[in-house]
């Protein structure tokens, strides 16, 4: 969220990116909203998929042309975030997330409908 707020509003002394037709300017809203959703654990897999793709694009457009290894070209953070988001795509948010709460409610609702259908009511 901090990287998105930095691009949008200059959070923590960052540079505001006002050039919205550029691909780089789309990163601010994606990072801010995506970071908030990941923090809440809401739509985690979908959000992490989008953020993983964004980090891959950021790495290959910005850092990879400067050299092959992330430790030498400055792209370590983009690579780490990309892999963390890829991990979240596969594992989901976890037991304390809003996603888990919604899934639990949905399961209870389905179980109630199935039991009432079995009883013929």
mmCIF file of C-alpha atoms in Angstrom:
data_model
loop_
_atom_site.group_PDB
_atom_site.id
_atom_site.type_symbol
_atom_site.label_atom_id
_atom_site.label_comp_id
_atom_site.label_asym_id
_atom_site.label_seq_id
_atom_site.Cartn_x
_atom_site.Cartn_y
_atom_site.Cartn_z
ATOM 1 C CA UNK A 1 0.000 0.000 0.000
ATOM 2 C CA UNK A 2 2.874 2.351 0.784
ATOM 3 C CA UNK A 3 4.323 2.058 -2.714
ATOM 4 C CA UNK A 4 0.933 2.875 -4.227
ATOM 5 C CA UNK A 5 0.391 5.822 -1.863
ATOM 6 C CA UNK A 6 3.875 7.048 -2.710
ATOM 7 C CA UNK A 7 3.060 7.103 -6.428
ATOM 8 C CA UNK A 8 -0.389 8.665 -5.961
ATOM 9 C CA UNK A 9 0.132 11.198 -3.168
ATOM 10 C CA UNK A 10 3.855 11.374 -2.476
ATOM 11 C CA UNK A 11 3.572 9.388 0.759
ATOM 12 C CA UNK A 12 6.742 9.419 2.892
ATOM 13 C CA UNK A 13 8.466 11.937 0.639
ATOM 14 C CA UNK A 14 7.940 9.943 -2.554
ATOM 15 C CA UNK A 15 7.591 11.289 -6.057
ATOM 16 C CA UNK A 16 3.999 11.773 -7.239
ATOM 17 C CA UNK A 17 3.461 10.232 -10.678
ATOM 18 C CA UNK A 18 1.033 12.452 -12.607
ATOM 19 C CA UNK A 19 1.640 10.880 -16.021
ATOM 20 C CA UNK A 20 -1.415 8.592 -16.033
ATOM 21 C CA UNK A 21 -1.330 7.575 -19.712
ATOM 22 C CA UNK A 22 1.938 5.758 -18.960
ATOM 23 C CA UNK A 23 1.956 2.150 -17.772
ATOM 24 C CA UNK A 24 3.981 3.129 -14.695
ATOM 25 C CA UNK A 25 1.198 5.425 -13.470
ATOM 26 C CA UNK A 26 -1.248 2.508 -13.328
ATOM 27 C CA UNK A 27 0.972 0.895 -10.719
ATOM 28 C CA UNK A 28 -0.058 3.389 -8.007
ATOM 29 C CA UNK A 29 -3.766 2.516 -7.878
ATOM 30 C CA UNK A 30 -3.064 -1.200 -8.416
ATOM 31 C CA UNK A 31 -0.568 -1.281 -5.542
ATOM 32 C CA UNK A 32 -2.717 0.779 -3.176
ATOM 33 C CA UNK A 33 -5.962 -1.132 -3.737
ATOM 34 C CA UNK A 34 -4.205 -4.486 -4.094
ATOM 35 C CA UNK A 35 -2.200 -3.927 -0.917
ATOM 36 C CA UNK A 36 -5.373 -3.076 0.999
ATOM 37 C CA UNK A 37 -7.164 -6.186 -0.289
ATOM 38 C CA UNK A 38 -4.183 -8.427 0.538
ATOM 39 C CA UNK A 39 -3.983 -6.907 4.032
ATOM 40 C CA UNK A 40 -7.675 -7.589 4.629
ATOM 41 C CA UNK A 41 -7.511 -11.040 3.067
ATOM 42 C CA UNK A 42 -10.302 -10.198 0.634
ATOM 43 C CA UNK A 43 -10.241 -11.622 -2.927
ATOM 44 C CA UNK A 44 -6.707 -12.715 -2.084
ATOM 45 C CA UNK A 45 -6.003 -15.164 -4.891
ATOM 46 C CA UNK A 46 -7.254 -12.869 -7.647
ATOM 47 C CA UNK A 47 -5.550 -9.810 -6.183
ATOM 48 C CA UNK A 48 -2.279 -11.678 -5.682
ATOM 49 C CA UNK A 49 -2.420 -12.889 -9.292
ATOM 50 C CA UNK A 50 -2.749 -9.309 -10.556
ATOM 51 C CA UNK A 51 0.000 -8.048 -8.242
ATOM 52 C CA UNK A 52 2.298 -10.935 -9.199
ATOM 53 C CA UNK A 53 1.904 -9.980 -12.845
ATOM 54 C CA UNK A 54 2.506 -6.337 -12.058
ATOM 55 C CA UNK A 55 5.747 -7.157 -10.240
ATOM 56 C CA UNK A 56 6.925 -9.365 -13.118
ATOM 57 C CA UNK A 57 6.258 -6.556 -15.615
ATOM 58 C CA UNK A 58 7.976 -4.040 -13.340
ATOM 59 C CA UNK A 59 11.029 -6.254 -13.044
ATOM 60 C CA UNK A 60 11.411 -6.997 -16.745
ATOM 61 C CA UNK A 61 10.698 -3.416 -17.892
ATOM 62 C CA UNK A 62 12.705 -1.547 -15.268
ATOM 63 C CA UNK A 63 15.322 -3.755 -13.641
ATOM 64 C CA UNK A 64 16.249 -6.584 -16.027
ATOM 65 C CA UNK A 65 17.684 -4.268 -18.718
ATOM 66 C CA UNK A 66 20.266 -3.136 -16.133
ATOM 67 C CA UNK A 67 21.732 -6.627 -15.761
ATOM 68 C CA UNK A 68 20.866 -10.301 -15.343
ATOM 69 C CA UNK A 69 21.009 -10.800 -11.574
ATOM 70 C CA UNK A 70 18.520 -8.984 -9.285
ATOM 71 C CA UNK A 71 21.230 -8.390 -6.681
ATOM 72 C CA UNK A 72 23.210 -6.424 -9.285
ATOM 73 C CA UNK A 73 20.401 -4.602 -11.098
ATOM 74 C CA UNK A 74 18.434 -3.441 -8.018
ATOM 75 C CA UNK A 75 15.348 -5.543 -8.707
ATOM 76 C CA UNK A 76 15.424 -7.760 -5.610
ATOM 77 C CA UNK A 77 12.302 -6.211 -4.121
ATOM 78 C CA UNK A 78 10.244 -6.723 -7.291
ATOM 79 C CA UNK A 79 11.354 -10.367 -7.525
ATOM 80 C CA UNK A 80 10.594 -11.062 -3.865
ATOM 81 C CA UNK A 81 7.149 -9.459 -4.103
ATOM 82 C CA UNK A 82 6.445 -11.409 -7.308
ATOM 83 C CA UNK A 83 7.200 -14.731 -5.605
ATOM 84 C CA UNK A 84 5.287 -13.830 -2.429
ATOM 85 C CA UNK A 85 2.226 -12.968 -4.505
ATOM 86 C CA UNK A 86 2.619 -16.157 -6.517
ATOM 87 C CA UNK A 87 2.680 -18.075 -3.223
ATOM 88 C CA UNK A 88 -0.526 -16.303 -2.127
ATOM 89 C CA UNK A 89 -2.179 -17.264 -5.421
ATOM 90 C CA UNK A 90 -1.570 -20.918 -4.633
ATOM 91 C CA UNK A 91 -2.224 -20.931 -0.871
ATOM 92 C CA UNK A 92 -4.896 -18.282 -0.386
ATOM 93 C CA UNK A 93 -5.161 -15.873 2.512
ATOM 94 C CA UNK A 94 -5.407 -18.197 5.482
ATOM 95 C CA UNK A 95 -7.749 -18.849 8.372
ATOM 96 C CA UNK A 96 -7.918 -15.273 9.716
ATOM 97 C CA UNK A 97 -8.879 -13.620 6.443
ATOM 98 C CA UNK A 98 -12.165 -12.218 5.244
ATOM 99 C CA UNK A 99 -12.030 -14.813 2.454
ATOM 100 C CA UNK A 100 -12.031 -17.596 5.055
ATOM 101 C CA UNK A 101 -14.938 -15.992 6.910
ATOM 102 C CA UNK A 102 -16.968 -15.691 3.705
ATOM 103 C CA UNK A 103 -16.152 -19.274 2.739
ATOM 104 C CA UNK A 104 -17.243 -20.509 6.166
ATOM 105 C CA UNK A 105 -20.544 -18.623 5.922
ATOM 106 C CA UNK A 106 -21.152 -19.969 2.430
ATOM 107 C CA UNK A 107 -20.472 -23.527 3.568
ATOM 108 C CA UNK A 108 -22.903 -23.208 6.503
ATOM 109 C CA UNK A 109 -25.549 -21.813 4.151
ATOM 110 C CA UNK A 110 -25.100 -24.670 1.661
ATOM 111 C CA UNK A 111 -25.137 -27.271 4.462
ATOM 112 C CA UNK A 112 -28.392 -25.826 5.829
ATOM 113 C CA UNK A 113 -30.031 -25.914 2.401
ATOM 114 C CA UNK A 114 -28.900 -29.496 1.814
ATOM 115 C CA UNK A 115 -30.134 -30.698 5.217
ATOM 116 C CA UNK A 116 -33.504 -29.031 4.750
ATOM 117 C CA UNK A 117 -33.800 -30.562 1.288
ATOM 118 C CA UNK A 118 -32.969 -33.986 2.699
ATOM 119 C CA UNK A 119 -35.702 -33.582 5.312
ATOM 120 C CA UNK A 120 -38.171 -32.562 2.612
ATOM 121 C CA UNK A 121 -38.935 -29.162 4.108
#
